[in-house]
Every structure is written in structure tokens, then in C-alpha cells.
Short mmCIF file of C-alpha atoms in Angstrom, two decimals:
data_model
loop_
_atom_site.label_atom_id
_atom_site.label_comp_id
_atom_site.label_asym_id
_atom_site.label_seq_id
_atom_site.Cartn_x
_atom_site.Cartn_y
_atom_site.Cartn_z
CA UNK Y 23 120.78 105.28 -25.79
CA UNK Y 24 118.81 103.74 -28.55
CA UNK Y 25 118.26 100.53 -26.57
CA UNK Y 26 116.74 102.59 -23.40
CA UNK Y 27 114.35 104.60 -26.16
CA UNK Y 28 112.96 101.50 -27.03
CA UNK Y 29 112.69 100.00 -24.01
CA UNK Y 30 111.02 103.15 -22.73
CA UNK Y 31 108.72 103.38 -26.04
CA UNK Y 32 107.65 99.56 -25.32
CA UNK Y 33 106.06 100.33 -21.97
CA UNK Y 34 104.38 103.09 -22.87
CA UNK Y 35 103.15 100.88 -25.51
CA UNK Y 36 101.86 98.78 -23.11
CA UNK Y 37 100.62 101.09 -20.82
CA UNK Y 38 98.31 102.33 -23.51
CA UNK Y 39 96.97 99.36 -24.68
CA UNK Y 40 95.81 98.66 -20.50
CA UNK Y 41 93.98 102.24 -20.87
CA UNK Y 42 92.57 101.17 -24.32
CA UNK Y 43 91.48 98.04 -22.61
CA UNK Y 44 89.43 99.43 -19.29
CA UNK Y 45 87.97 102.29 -21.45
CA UNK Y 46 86.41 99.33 -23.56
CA UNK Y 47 85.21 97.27 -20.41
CA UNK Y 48 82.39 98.16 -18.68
CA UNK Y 49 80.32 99.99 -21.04
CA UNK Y 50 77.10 100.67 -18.93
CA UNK Y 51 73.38 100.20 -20.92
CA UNK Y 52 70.35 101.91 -19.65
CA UNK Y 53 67.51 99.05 -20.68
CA UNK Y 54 65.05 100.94 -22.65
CA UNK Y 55 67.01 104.28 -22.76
CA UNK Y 56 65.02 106.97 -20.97
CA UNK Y 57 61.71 105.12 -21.13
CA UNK Y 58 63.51 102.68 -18.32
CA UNK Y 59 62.03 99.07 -17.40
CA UNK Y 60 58.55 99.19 -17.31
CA UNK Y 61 55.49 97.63 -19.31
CA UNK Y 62 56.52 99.31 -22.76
CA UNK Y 63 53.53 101.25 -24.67
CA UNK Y 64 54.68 99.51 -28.28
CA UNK Y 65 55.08 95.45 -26.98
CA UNK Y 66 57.91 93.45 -26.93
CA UNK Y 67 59.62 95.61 -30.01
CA UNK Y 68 60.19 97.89 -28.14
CA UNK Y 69 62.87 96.68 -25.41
CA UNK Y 70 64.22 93.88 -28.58
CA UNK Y 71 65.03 97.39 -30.95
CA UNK Y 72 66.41 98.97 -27.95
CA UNK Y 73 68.69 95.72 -27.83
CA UNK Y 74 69.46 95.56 -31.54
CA UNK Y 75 70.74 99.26 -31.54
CA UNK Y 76 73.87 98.41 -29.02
CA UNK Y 77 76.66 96.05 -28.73
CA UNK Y 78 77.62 94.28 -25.46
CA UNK Y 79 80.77 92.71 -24.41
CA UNK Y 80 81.85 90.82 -21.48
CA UNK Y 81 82.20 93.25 -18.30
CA UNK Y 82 79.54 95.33 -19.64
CA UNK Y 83 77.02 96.68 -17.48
CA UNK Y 84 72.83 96.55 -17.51
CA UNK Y 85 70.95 99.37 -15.61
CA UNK Y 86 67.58 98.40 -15.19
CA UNK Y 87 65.29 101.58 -13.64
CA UNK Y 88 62.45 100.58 -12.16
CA UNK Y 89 60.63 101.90 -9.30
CA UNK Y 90 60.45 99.61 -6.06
CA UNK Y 91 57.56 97.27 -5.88
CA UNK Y 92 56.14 98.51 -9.01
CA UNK Y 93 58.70 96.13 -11.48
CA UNK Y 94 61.64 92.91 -10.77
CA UNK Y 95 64.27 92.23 -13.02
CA UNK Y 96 64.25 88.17 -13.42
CA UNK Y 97 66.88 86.63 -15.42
CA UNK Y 98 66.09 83.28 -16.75
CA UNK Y 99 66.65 80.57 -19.32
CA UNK Y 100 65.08 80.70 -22.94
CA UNK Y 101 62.33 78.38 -22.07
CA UNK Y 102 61.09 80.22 -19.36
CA UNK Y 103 61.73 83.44 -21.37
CA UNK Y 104 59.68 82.40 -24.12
CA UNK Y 105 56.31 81.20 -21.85
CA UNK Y 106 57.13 84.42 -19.68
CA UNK Y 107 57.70 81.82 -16.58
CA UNK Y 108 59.75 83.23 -12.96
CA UNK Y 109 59.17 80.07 -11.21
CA UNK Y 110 62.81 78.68 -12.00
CA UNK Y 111 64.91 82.34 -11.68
CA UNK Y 112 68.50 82.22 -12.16
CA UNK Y 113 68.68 85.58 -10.65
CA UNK Y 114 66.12 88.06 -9.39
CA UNK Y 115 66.63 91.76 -8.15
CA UNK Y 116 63.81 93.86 -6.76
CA UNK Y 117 65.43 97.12 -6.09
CA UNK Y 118 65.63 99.78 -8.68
CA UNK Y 119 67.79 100.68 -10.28
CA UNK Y 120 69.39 97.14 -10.35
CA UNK Y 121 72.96 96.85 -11.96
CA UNK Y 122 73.61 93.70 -13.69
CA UNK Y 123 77.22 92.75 -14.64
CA UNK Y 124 77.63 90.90 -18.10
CA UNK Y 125 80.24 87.65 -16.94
CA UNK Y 126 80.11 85.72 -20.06
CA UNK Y 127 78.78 85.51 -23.80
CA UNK Y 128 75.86 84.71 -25.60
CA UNK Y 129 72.53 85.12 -25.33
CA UNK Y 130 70.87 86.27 -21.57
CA UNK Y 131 67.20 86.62 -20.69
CA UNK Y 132 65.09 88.74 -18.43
CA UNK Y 133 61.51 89.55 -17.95
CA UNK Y 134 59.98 91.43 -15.27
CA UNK Y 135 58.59 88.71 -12.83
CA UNK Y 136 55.49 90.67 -11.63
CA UNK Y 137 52.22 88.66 -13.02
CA UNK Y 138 51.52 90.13 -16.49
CA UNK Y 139 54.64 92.18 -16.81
CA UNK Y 140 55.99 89.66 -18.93
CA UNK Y 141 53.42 88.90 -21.26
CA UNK Y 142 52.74 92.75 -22.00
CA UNK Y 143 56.42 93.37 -23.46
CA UNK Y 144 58.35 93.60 -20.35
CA UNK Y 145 61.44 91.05 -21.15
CA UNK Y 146 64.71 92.07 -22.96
CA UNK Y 147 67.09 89.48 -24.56
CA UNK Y 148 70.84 90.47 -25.21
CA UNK Y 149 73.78 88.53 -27.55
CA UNK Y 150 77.03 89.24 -25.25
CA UNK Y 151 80.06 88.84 -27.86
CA UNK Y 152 83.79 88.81 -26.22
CA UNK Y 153 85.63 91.41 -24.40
CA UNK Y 154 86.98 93.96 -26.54
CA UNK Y 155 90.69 94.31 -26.17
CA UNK Y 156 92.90 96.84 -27.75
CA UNK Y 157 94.93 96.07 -30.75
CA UNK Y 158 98.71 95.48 -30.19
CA UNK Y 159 100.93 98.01 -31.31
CA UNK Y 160 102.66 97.94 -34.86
CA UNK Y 161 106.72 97.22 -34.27
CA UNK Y 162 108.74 99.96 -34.47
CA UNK Y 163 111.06 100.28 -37.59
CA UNK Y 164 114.45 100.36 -36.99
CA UNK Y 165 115.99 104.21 -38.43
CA UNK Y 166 118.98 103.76 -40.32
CA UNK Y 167 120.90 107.31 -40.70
CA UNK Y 168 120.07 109.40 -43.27
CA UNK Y 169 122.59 110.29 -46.12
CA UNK Y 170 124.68 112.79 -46.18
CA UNK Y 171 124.04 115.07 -48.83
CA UNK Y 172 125.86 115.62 -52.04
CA UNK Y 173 127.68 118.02 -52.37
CA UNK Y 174 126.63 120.62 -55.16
CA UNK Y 175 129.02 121.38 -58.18
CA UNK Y 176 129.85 124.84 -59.68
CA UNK Y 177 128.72 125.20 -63.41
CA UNK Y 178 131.46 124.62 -66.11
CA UNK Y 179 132.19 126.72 -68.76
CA UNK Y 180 129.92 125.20 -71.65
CA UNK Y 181 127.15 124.45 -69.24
CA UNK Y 182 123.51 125.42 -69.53
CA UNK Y 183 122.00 126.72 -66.03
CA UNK Y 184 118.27 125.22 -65.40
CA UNK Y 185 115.75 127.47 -65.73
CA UNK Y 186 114.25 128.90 -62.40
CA UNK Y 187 110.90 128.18 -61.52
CA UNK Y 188 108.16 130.70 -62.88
CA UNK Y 189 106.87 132.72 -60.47
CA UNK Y 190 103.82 132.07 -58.82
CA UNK Y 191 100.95 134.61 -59.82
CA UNK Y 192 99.69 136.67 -56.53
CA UNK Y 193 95.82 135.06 -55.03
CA UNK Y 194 95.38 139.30 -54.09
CA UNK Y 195 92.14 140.78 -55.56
CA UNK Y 196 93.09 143.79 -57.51
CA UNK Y 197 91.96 146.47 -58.33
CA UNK Y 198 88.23 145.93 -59.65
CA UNK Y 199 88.03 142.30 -58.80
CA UNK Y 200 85.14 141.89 -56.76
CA UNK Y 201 85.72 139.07 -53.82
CA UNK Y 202 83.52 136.34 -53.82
CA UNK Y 203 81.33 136.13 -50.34
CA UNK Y 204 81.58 133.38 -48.17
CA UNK Y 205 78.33 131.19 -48.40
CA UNK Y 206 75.55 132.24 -45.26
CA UNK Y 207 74.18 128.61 -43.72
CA UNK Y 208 70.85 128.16 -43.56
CA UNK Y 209 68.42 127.23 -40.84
CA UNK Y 210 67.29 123.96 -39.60
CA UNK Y 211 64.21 122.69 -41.22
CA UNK Y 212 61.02 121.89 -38.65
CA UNK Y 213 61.38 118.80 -36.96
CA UNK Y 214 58.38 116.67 -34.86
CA UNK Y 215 59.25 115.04 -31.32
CA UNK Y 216 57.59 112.10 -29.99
CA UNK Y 217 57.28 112.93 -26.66
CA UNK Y 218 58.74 110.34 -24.48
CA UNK Y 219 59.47 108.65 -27.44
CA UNK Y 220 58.25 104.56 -27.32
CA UNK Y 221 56.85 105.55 -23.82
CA UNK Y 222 54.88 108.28 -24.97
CA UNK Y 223 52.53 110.31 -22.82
CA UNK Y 224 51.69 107.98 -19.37
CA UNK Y 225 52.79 108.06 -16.11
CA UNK Y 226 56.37 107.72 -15.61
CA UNK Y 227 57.84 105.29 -12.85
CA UNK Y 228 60.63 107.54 -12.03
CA UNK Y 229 59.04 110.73 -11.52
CA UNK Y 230 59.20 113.92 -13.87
CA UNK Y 231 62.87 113.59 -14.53
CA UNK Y 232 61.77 110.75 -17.20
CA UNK Y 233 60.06 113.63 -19.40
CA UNK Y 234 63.05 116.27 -18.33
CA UNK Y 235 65.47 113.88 -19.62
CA UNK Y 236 64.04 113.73 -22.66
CA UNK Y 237 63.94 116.85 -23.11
CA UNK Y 238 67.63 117.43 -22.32
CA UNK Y 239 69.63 117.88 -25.22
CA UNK Y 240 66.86 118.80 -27.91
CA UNK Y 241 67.23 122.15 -30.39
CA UNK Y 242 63.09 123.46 -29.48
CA UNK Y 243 62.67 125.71 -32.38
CA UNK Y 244 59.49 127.45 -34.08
CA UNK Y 245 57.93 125.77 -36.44
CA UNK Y 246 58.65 122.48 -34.82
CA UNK Y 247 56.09 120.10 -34.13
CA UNK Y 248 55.23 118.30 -30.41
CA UNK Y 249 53.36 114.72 -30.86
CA UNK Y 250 51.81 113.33 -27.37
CA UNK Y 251 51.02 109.34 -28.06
CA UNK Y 252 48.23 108.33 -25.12
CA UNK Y 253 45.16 106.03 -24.93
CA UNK Y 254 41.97 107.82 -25.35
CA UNK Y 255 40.00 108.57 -22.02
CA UNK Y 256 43.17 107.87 -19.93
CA UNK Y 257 44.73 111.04 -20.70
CA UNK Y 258 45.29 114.61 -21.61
CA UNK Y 259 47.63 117.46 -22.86
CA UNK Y 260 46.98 121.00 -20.86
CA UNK Y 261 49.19 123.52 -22.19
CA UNK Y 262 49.55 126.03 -18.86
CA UNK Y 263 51.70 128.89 -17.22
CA UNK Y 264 54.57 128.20 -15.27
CA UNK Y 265 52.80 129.04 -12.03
CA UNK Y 266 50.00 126.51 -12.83
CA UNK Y 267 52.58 123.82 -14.02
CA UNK Y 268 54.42 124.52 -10.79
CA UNK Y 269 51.26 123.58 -8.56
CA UNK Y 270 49.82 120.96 -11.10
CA UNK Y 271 46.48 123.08 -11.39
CA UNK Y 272 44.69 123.18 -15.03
CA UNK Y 273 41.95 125.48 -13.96
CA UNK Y 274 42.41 128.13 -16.61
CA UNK Y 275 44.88 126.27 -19.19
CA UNK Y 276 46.07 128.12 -22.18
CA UNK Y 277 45.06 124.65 -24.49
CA UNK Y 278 43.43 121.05 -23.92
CA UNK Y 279 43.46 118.64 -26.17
CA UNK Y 280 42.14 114.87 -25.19
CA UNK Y 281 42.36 113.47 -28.49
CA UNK Y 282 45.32 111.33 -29.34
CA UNK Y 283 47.75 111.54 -31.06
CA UNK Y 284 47.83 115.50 -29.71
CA UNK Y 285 49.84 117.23 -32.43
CA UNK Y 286 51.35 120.85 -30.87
CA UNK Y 287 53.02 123.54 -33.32
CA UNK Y 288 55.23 125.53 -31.12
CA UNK Y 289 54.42 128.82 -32.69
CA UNK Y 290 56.39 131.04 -29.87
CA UNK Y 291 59.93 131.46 -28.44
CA UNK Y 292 60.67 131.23 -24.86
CA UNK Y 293 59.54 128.54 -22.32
CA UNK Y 294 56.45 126.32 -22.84
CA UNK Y 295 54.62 124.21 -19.80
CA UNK Y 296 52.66 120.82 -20.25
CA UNK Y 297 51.27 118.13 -17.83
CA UNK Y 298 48.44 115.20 -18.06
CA UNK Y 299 45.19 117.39 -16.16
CA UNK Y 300 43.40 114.21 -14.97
CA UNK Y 301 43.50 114.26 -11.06
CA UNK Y 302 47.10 112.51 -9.73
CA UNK Y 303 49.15 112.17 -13.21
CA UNK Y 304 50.58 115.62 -13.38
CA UNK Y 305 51.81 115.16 -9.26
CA UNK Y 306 52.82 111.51 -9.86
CA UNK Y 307 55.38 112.63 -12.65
CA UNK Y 308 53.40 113.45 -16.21
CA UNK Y 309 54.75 117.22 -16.57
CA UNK Y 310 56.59 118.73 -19.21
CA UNK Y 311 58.82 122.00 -19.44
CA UNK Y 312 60.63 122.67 -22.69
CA UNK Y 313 62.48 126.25 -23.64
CA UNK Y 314 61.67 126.85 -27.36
CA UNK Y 315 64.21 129.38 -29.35
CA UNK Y 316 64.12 130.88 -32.72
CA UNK Y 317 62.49 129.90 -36.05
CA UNK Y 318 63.29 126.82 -38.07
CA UNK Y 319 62.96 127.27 -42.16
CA UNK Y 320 59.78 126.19 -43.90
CA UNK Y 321 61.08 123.25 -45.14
CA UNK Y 322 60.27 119.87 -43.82
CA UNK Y 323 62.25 117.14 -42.48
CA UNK Y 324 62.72 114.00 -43.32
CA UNK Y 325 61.12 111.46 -39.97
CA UNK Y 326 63.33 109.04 -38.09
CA UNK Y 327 62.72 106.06 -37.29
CA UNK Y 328 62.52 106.81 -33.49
CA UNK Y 329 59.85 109.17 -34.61
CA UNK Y 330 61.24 112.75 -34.78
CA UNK Y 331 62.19 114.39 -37.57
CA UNK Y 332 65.23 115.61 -38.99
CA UNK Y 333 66.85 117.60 -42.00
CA UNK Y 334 68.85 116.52 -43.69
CA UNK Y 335 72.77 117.07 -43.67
CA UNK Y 336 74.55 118.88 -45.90
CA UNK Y 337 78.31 118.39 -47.40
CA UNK Y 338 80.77 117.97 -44.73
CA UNK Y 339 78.80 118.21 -41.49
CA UNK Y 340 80.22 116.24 -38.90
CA UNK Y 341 77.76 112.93 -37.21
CA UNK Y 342 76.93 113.70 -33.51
CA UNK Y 343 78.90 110.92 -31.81
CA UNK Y 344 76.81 107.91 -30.63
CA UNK Y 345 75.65 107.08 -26.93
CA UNK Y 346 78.61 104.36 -26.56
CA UNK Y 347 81.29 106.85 -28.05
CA UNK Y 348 83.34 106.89 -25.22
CA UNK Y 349 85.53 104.24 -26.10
CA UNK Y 350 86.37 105.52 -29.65
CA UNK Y 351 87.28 108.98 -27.78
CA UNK Y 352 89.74 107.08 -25.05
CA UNK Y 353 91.26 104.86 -28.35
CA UNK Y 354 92.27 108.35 -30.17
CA UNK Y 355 93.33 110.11 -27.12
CA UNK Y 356 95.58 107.05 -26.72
CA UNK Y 357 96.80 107.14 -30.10
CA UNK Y 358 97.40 110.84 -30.07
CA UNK Y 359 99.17 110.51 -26.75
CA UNK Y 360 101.21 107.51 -28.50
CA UNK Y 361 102.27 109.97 -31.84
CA UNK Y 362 103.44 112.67 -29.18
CA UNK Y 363 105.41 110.82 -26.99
CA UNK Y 364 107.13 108.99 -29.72
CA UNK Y 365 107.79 112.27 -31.65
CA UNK Y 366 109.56 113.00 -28.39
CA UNK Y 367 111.89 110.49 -28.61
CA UNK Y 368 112.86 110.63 -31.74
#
């Protein structure tokens, strides 16, 4: 019996340690985030901070979005990385969005290969470290039996009984206590969005979903604080009504402002409507629709470095998990599937 427990707790064992490995492979990494591969509004920094904020392995995954004949993705040697050169590609893929397997470590380069892409910020370079595998499990101790236990003895004439325990005093208010309340948490302070974040407010390549998916996700409250980074003279921010944001129309718009950066308090609840009013940007894509809820507190937050704003955590809160959390969730599942199944057997 106890050699077909073991045998039985070694496979599953190693059956684990396969899921811990596939959850780890593969990781897939949008280039850019939701900003996607196109000439970036902030340089080069902007694709080499998106780089420095994950970790690839080999097997993991590059998504390049792009939209067709608008961007490439070239991948080439350092040289030709460095003087923004496609004329010796190792690979080149022209179809958005292109999906680039990681096959072995070190450094990789790609620029876009369009004339001028390049040297306007449009190349990424990525360290790929090893495959992540998942650590072997500890051995099992061996159980010995446990000890039978000794037998008690009946007091002696002559012998002095141990005292018993004191008895625990009772947590119950009484009478005239008054019960101290449970503390009320407080609202979030204002925070500022960057809309589009390192894109800011242009033309997407991929449509309106770029400025939805940013959207996705966020806490709108009032009090908080809309920033819209464009160039001068190239665009706009209409605030307008959901009929005129359906048809892309600014003929009467609630607010205009053409003077970057715009700066919008949201100063009402329910659903707000923004798009670009120059002729062509709001149809191409350059439309925003965000649902706003109730008040924030008065109190400021503290800006990140992605250019929102934040407050501040108090005692105990729990981190939001990051983007490539998935493989820390699969590892504990594992583990937690490992403590059960052994508690089984035992």
C-alpha cells in the first residue's frame, strides 16, 4: 500500500510540474500595449520602456498590431538596427497583426521597414532569457508511526493535583459597554488619465477599439481629471451627445478645446462622448466614450509614471495582479491541487 501511494504521489508530481511548465511557455506580448506598432508620439522611449517593463523567455510570443500597408515588422541584426537599415532582413512580415515566436535567447531587433518608420521611434529591442521551467518537487518524508500514548496514572494519596487552568474572561459587551464601530473606508482620491496614454490623442491604426480599450477597465469617477496630448493645429477635443458621437458630427458640441494639452474635469455622472472634429479623424477611429460614476474625495493623487494618477494604498490592500500574472495563478493552482491530493492520501 505505501509503495503504490508513492508511486501514485510521484506522477502526479510530475504531471504538475508539465502544467507548471506550458502555463510558463508562451507568454504572449502585445508590442507597445494598446498603443500597438506604429510611429510612437514620445520616440524611441517609448517602445524600449514598454520592453523594460516585461520579461521574455524562450517560446514566448510577440504580437505586433499594425494595420496593412500602413507599418512591417523587420527583424534584423544590431548594426542594421542601430542605422535603422531593412536592406539585409532576417525576417519581414507585412500583415497585421504579425505573431512572432521567441526560438532562442538574447537580444532580437526589429524596426518597422517603411522609409522613416525607423528613424521616428518605430524599432523595439528585447533580451530573451531561458525557458522558465517549474521547480522539482521537494521529496517526500518518509512517516514513521506515531507513539502510542501514555497511559495516565491515578493520583496517590500524598499527591498534589495541578491546578486547572483559569477561566477565560467572556469577549461579550455587557451591560453599558458601548461596542466599538467598525471603521467606514473612504473614497478614492481624483485621479488624471492620459488618454491613450504614450499614443495620446491621433489617429489610431486600428480603428476606435484602440481608445475603447483603453478605456476598458478604468474606475471614471467625479472629480477625476481627462488629459488629451496632440500637436497644435492637427487636432481637437469636441465634447458631444451620444447621437452626434454616433454620426461623427460636431455641429453643436457641448465643449471645444484646440489647445493642447486639453485638460477635462469630469464634473457629472453617467456617460460622456469625445472625438477629434477635424473632417476624417473622428470616422477614421479618434472617438471616445467613457461611463463616469460617483464622486472621488478632494484629495489628490499621487501621478504615475505612465501618467495617471493614483492614491495611495492604505494598510493591507491587496496589488492588482500584473498583465503576465497568469503564470503565478497556474503555479498556485498547481500547488493547491498538489496539498489536496496529497492530504488525500495520507
Amino acid at each position: 500500500m505505501a509503495v503504490s501511494r508513492s508511486k501514485t504521489l510521484a506522477f502526479a508530481a510530475i504531471v504538475i510540474a508539465a502544467l507548471l511548465h506550458i502555463s510558463a511557455a508562451q507568454t504572449p506580448h502585445t508590442v507597445g500595449g494598446n498603443a500597438g506598432w506604429t510611429i510612437p508620439q514620445g520616440g524611441e522611449s517609448v517602445y524600449s520602456n514598454w520592453a523594460s517593463g516585461n520579461s521574455f523567455a524562450v517560446g514566448d510570443i510577440l504580437v505586433f498590431n499594425f494595420a496593412a500597408g500602413a507599418h512591417d515588422v523587420t527583424q534584423v541584426n544590431k548594426a542594421d538596427y542601430d542605422s535603422c537599415s531593412a536592406a539585409n532582413p532576417m525576417m519581414t512580415s507585412t500583415t497585421g497583426p504579425a505573431r512572432i515566436t521567441l526560438n532562442s535567447t538574447g537580444e532580437h531587433y526589429f524596426i518597422c521597414g517603411v522609409p522613416g518608420h525607423c528613424s521616428a521611434g518605430q524599432k523595439v529591442t528585447v533580451n530573451i532569457l531561458a525557458s522558465t521551467t517549474a521547480p522539482s518537487p521537494a521529496p517526500r518524508r518518509a512517516l514513521t508511526p506515531a507513539a502510542a500514548p501514555t497511559p495516565s496514572t491515578s493520583p496517590v494519596a500524598g499527591d498534589v493535583p495541578s491546578s486547572a487552568p483559569a477561566p477565560t474572561p467572556s469577549t461579550s459587551p455587557v451591560s453599558g459597554d458601548v461596542p466599538s464601530s467598525a471603521p467606514t473606508p473612504s473614497a478614492r482620491s481624483p485621479m488624471t488619465y492620459t488618454v491613450g496614454d504614450s499614443f495620446g490623442w491621433n489617429i489610431p491604426t486600428n480603428g476606435a477599439a484602440l481608445f475603447q480599450n483603453w478605456a476598458a477597465g478604468k474606475d471614471f469617477m467625479v472629480g477625476d481629471i481627462l488629459v488629451f496630448n496632440y500637436t497644435a493645429g492637427a487636432h481637437n477635443v469636441a465634447e458631444v451627445t451620444s447621437d452626434a458621437y454616433t454620426a461623427c458630427t460636431t455641429t453643436n458640441p457641448i465643449s471645444l478645446d484646440s489647445n493642447p494639452p486639453s485638460r477635462i474635469t469630469l464634473t457629472t455622472a453617467g456617460e460622456h462622448f469625445y472625438l477629434c472634429a477635424v473632417p476624417g479623424h473622428c470616422s477614421a477611429g479618434q472617438q471616445l466614450s467613457i461611463n463616469v460614476t460617483g464622486a472621488a474625495s478632494t484629495t489628490p493623487g499621487t501621478p504615475s509614471p505612465s501618467g495617471s494618477t493614483t492614491p495611495s494604498s492604505p494598510a493591507g490592500d491587496v496589488a492588482p495582479p500584473s498583465p503576465n500574472s497568469a503564470t503565478s495563478v497556474a503555479g498556485v493552482s498547481a500547488a493547491a491541487f498538489l496539498s489536496v491530493f496529497v492530504a488525500l492520501l495520507l
